[in-house]
Short mmCIF file of C-alpha atoms in Angstrom, two decimals:
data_model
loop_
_atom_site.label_atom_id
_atom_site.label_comp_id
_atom_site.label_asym_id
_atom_site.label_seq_id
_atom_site.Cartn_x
_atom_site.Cartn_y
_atom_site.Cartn_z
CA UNK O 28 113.86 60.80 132.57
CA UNK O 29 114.34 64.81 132.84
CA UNK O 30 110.55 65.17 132.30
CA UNK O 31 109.99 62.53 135.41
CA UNK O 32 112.30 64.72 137.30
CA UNK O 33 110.97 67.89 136.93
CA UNK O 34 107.73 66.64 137.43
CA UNK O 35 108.51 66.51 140.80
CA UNK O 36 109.23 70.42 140.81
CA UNK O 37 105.58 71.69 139.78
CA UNK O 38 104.27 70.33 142.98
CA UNK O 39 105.29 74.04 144.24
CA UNK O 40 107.72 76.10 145.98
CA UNK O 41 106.72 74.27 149.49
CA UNK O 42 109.18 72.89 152.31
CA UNK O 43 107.50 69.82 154.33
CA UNK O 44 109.84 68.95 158.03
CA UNK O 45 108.83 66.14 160.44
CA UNK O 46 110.29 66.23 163.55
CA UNK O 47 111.17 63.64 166.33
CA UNK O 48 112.87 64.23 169.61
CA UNK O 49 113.30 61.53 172.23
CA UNK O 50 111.78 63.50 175.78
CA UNK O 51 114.58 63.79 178.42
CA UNK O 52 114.73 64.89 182.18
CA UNK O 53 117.82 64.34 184.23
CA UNK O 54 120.47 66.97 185.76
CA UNK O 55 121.82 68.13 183.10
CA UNK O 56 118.60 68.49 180.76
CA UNK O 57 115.11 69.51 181.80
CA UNK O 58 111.97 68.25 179.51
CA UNK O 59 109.41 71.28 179.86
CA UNK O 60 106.47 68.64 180.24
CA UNK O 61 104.31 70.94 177.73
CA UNK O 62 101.34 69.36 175.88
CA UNK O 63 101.81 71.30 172.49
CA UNK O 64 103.73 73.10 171.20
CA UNK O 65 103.98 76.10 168.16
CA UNK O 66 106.27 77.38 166.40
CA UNK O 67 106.29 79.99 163.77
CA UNK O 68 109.82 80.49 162.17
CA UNK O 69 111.52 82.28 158.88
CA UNK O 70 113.77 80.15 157.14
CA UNK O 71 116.44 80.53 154.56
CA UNK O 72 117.66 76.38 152.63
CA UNK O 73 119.66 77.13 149.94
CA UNK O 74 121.90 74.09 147.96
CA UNK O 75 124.59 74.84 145.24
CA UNK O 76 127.90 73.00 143.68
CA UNK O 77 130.59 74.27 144.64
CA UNK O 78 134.01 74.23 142.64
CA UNK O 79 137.37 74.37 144.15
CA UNK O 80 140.78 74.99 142.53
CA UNK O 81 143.26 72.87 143.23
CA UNK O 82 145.94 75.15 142.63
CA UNK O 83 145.26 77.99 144.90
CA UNK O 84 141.76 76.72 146.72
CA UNK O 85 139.80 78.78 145.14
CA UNK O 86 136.11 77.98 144.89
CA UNK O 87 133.00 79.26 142.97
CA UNK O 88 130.04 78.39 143.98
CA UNK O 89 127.08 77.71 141.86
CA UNK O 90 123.76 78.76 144.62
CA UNK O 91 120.03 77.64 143.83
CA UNK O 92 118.46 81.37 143.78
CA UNK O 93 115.91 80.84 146.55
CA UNK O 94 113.25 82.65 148.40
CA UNK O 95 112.97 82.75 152.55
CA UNK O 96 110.03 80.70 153.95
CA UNK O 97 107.93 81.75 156.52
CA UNK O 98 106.24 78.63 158.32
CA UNK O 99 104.44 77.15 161.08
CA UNK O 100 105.99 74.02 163.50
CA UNK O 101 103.41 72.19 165.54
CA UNK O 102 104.80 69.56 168.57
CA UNK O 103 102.92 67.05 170.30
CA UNK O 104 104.86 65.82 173.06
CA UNK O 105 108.12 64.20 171.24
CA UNK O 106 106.33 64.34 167.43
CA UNK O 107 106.20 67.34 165.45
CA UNK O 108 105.57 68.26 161.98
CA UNK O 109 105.93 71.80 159.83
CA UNK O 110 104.77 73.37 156.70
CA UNK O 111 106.21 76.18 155.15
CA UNK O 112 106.04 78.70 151.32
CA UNK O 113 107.91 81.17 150.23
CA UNK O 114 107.99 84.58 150.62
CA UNK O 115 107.53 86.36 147.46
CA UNK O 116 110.53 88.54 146.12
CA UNK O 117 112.79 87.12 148.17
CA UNK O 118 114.73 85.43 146.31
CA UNK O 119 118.93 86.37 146.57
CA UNK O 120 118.78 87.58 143.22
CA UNK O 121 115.63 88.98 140.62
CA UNK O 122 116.14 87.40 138.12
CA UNK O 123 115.70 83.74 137.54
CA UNK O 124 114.68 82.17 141.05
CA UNK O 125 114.71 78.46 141.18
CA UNK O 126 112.22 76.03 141.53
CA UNK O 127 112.31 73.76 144.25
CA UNK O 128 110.98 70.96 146.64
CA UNK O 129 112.26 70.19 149.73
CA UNK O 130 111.28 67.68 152.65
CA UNK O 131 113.45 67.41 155.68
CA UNK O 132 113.03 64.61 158.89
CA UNK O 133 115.18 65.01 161.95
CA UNK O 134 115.35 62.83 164.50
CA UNK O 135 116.91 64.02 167.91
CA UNK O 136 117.77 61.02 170.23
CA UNK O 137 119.54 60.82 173.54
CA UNK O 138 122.34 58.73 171.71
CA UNK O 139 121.20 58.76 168.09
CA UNK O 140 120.24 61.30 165.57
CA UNK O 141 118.86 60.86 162.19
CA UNK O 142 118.72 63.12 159.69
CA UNK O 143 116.50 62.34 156.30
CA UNK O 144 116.33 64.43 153.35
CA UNK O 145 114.08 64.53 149.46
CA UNK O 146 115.47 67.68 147.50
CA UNK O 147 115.32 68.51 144.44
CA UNK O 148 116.57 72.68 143.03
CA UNK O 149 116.19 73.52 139.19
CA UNK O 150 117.64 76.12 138.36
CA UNK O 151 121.58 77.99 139.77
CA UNK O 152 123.48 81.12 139.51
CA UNK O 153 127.87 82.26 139.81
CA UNK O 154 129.31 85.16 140.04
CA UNK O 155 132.12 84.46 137.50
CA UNK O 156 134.98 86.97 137.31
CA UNK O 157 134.47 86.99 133.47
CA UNK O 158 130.71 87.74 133.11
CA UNK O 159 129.56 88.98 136.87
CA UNK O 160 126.22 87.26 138.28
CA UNK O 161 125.17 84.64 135.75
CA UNK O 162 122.07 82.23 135.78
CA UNK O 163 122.28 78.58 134.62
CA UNK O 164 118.31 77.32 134.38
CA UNK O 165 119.14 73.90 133.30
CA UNK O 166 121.24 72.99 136.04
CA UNK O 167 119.70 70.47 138.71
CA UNK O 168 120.76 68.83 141.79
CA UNK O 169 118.48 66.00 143.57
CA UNK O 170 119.05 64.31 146.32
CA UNK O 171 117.61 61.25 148.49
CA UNK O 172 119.88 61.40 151.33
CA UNK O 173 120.13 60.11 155.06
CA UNK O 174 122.55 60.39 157.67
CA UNK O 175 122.76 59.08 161.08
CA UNK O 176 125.57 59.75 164.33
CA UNK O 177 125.68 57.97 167.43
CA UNK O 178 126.96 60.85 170.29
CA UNK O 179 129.69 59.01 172.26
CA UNK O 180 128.89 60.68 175.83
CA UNK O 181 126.18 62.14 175.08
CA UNK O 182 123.81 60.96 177.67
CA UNK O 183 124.13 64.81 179.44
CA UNK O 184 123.31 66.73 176.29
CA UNK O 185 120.44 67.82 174.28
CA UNK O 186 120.20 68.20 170.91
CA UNK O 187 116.16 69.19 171.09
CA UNK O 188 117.19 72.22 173.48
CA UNK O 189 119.59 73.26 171.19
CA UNK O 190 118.22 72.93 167.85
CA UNK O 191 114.58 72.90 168.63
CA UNK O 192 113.89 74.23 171.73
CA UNK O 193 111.92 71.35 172.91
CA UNK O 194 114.11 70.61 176.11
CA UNK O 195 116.50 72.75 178.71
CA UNK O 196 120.21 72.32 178.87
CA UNK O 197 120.92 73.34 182.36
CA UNK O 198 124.36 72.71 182.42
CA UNK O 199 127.19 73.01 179.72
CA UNK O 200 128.22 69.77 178.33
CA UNK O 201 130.41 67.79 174.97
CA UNK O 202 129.46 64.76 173.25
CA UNK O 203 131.69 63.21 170.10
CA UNK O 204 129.12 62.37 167.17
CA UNK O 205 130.35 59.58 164.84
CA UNK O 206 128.07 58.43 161.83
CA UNK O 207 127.41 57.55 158.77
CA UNK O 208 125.34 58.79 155.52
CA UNK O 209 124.32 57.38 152.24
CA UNK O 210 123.23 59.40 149.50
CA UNK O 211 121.19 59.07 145.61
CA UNK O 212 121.43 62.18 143.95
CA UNK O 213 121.61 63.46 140.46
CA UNK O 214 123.06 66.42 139.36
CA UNK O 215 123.38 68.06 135.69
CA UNK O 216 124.74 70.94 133.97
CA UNK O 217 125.91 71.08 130.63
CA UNK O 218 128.36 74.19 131.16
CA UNK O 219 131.62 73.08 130.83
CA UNK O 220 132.67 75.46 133.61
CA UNK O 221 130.46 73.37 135.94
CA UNK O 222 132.18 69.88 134.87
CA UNK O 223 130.06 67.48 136.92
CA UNK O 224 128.19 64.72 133.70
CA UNK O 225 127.31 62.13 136.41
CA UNK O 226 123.48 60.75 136.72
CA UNK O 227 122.41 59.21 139.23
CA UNK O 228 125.38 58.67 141.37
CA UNK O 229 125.19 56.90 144.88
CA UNK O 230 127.64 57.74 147.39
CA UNK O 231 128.58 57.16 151.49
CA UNK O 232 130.14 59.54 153.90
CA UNK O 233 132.02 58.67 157.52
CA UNK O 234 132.18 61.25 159.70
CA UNK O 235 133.06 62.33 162.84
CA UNK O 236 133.10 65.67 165.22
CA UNK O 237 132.67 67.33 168.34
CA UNK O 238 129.62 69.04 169.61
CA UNK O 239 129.03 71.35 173.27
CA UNK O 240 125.72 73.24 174.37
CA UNK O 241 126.82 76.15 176.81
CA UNK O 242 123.73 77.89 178.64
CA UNK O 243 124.04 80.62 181.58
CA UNK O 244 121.33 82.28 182.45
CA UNK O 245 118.41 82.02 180.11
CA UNK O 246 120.76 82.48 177.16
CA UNK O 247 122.77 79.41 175.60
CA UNK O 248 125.02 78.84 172.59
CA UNK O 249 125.42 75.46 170.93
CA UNK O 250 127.95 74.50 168.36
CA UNK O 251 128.71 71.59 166.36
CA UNK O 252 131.35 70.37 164.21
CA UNK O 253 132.48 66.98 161.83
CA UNK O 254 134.89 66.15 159.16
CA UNK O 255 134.91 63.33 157.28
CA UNK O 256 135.07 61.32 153.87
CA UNK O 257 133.09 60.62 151.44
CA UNK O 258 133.34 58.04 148.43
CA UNK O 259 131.27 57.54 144.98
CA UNK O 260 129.84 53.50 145.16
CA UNK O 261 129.57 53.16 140.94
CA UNK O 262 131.90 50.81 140.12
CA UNK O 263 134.30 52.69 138.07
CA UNK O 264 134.54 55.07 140.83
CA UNK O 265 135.65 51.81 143.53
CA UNK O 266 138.06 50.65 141.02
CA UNK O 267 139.77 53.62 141.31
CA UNK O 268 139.09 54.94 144.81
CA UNK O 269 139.37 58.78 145.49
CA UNK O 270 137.73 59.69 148.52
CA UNK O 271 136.57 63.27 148.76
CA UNK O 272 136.59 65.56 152.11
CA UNK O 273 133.16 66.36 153.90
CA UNK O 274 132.31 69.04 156.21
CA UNK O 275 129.14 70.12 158.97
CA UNK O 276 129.10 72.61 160.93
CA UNK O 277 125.64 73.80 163.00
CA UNK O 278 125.07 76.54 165.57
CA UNK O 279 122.58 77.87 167.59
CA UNK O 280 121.97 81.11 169.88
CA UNK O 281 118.86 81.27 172.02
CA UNK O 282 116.85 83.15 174.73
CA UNK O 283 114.77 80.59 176.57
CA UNK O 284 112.16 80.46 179.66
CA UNK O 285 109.69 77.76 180.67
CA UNK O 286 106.72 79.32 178.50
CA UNK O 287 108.59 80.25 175.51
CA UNK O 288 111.96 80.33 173.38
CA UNK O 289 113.53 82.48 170.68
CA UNK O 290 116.81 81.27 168.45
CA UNK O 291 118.66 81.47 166.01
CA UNK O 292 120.32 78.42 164.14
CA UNK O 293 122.35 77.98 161.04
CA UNK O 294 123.14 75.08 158.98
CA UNK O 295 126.28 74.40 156.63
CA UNK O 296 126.94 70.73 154.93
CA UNK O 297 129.77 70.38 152.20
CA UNK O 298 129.66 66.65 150.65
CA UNK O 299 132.81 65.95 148.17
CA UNK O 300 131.55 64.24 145.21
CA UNK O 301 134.31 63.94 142.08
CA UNK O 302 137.54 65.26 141.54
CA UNK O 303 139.28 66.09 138.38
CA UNK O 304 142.96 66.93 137.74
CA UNK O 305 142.53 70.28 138.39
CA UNK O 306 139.70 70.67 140.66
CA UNK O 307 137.16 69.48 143.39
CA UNK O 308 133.75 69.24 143.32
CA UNK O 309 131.48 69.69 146.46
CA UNK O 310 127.52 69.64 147.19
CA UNK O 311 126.49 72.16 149.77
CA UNK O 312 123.36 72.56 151.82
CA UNK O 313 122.75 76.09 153.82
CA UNK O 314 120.36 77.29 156.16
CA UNK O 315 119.45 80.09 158.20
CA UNK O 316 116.01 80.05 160.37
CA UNK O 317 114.91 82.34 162.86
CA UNK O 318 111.98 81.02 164.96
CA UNK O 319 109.66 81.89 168.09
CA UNK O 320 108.12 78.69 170.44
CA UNK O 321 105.54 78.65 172.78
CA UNK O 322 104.39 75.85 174.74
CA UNK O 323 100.94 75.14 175.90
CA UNK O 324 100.52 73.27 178.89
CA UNK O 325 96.78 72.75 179.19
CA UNK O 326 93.99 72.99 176.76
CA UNK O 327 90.47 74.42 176.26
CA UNK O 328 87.98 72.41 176.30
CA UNK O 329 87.34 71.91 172.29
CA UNK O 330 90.98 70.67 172.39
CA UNK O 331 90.84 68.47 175.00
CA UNK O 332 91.23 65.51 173.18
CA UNK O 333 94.68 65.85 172.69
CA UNK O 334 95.43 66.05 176.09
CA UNK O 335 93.80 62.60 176.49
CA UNK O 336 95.76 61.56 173.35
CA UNK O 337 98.62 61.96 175.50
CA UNK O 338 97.53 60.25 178.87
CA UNK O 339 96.48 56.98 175.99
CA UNK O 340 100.12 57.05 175.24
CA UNK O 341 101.49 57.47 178.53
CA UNK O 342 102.89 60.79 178.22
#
């Protein structure tokens, strides 16, 4: 079963995203109308187990050693897809970077988003009060994992303007995501210091938050916050029902005018999955991205044909 796994990991050290944003014009957002759109960006996904005591809430953390990605976005109209590889030697630490495959899908509605994830990290490394920066090469985490809020009032905001630059906020407004996400993953280490033995373990979250975009001038700032709880769905687990704490948080600062955008947006998800006597154990997902959009509004002639693509469609 290992060897099926890590099969997975020699199809490179590549990050796939798809992209969907529902187009929105009203008062309070402003759709740019663009035909296509690109968007070159460096990136930073990192995922690790983290370990808290439950004495004094201490936690060590237990990070996939992972290189920065530079990519390429493209968007057509409210569909957009990027590819991305690492950067050599740029990995957190030298020695023993991880191997990795990651595909993302985000969905950015006017009342619903959807999130959609396929991860898989070999290979983590502590620094452990005992022995300083130490790599583990056998540890794993996978995940299949998707996760979907509905934005109570949040017909006057726009996650695309915040998180992708695909839309305007023109005014500052608050929505009040609730959601839901389910989750496969498997995770392994045979340290005992790292005392998580489950395979295979399925798992829901509820959750629920606040979230405000707040532009002036051509600047804006966008933050976003849940909590919520998550429970293991073997049966053992049920019988005995422990749920664990869960926590998101997502910002972004940007610079935007009608031709292009700059931003900056960060990323933090902490998913409880087991508890023991004396401690917690959490999955966290990270990221860090820098990227640059422009928008084309018309097309040469060899291109053409997508700008006919969209008057098919009705955009």
């Amino acid at each position: 079963m290992r060897r099926g796994c890590l099969f997975g990991l020699l199809l490179g050290l590549l990050t796939f995203e798809l992209g969907y944003s529902q187009a929105q014009d009203s008062a309070y957002v402003l759709n740019y109308g663009e035909r296509f759109t690109l968007r070159p960006f460096i990136r930073s996904n990192v995922m690790g187990i983290e370990v808290e005591n439950k004495e004094n809430f201490e936690r060590t953390a237990y990070r996939s050693n992972t290189p920065a990605s530079i990519g390429l976005a493209f968007g057509w109209r409210t569909f957009g897809f990027s590819l991305s590889a690492g950067i050599p030697h740029s990995e957190l630490r030298d020695a023993a970077p991880s191997q990795y495959f990651d595909f993302q899908y985000h969905r950015y509605g006017k009342y619903l988003n959807i999130d959609f994830y396929v991860q898989t990290y070999l290979g983590l490394y502590a620094r452990l009060p005992e022995e300083g920066y130490t790599s583990f090469g056998d540890a794993q985490i996978s995940r299949l994992g998707l996760r979907a809020s509905y934005l109570i009032d949040g017909k006057n905001i726009s996650y695309a303007a915040a998180f992708e630059q695909s839309e305007k906020q023109l005014y500052p407004s608050i929505c009040f995501p609730v959601g839901i996400g389910g989750y496969y993953q498997y995770v392994y280490s045979h340290r005992p210091k790292i005392n998580v033995e489950r395979q295979n373990t399925p798992l829901i979250e509820l959750y629920a938050g606040m979230m405000g975009v707040f532009p002036w001038e051509r600047y804006y700032l966008a933050l976003e916050g849940t909590l919520g709880l998550s429970q293991n769905l073997q049966a053992e687990a049920l019988r005995h029902a422990q749920p664990q704490y869960t926590f998101q948080a997502r910002g972004a600062f940007g610079y935007t005018t009608k031709q292009w955008s700059v931003a900056i947006v960060g990323y933090y998800h902490s998913l409880g999955i087991e508890e023991t006597p004396t401690h917690r154990y959490y999955i966290s997902s990270t990221m860090a991205e820098i990227s640059f959009t422009y928008r084309i509004f018309s097309f040469f002639r060899p291109l053409r044909w997508l700008d006919w693509g969209n008057r098919i469609l009705g955009w």
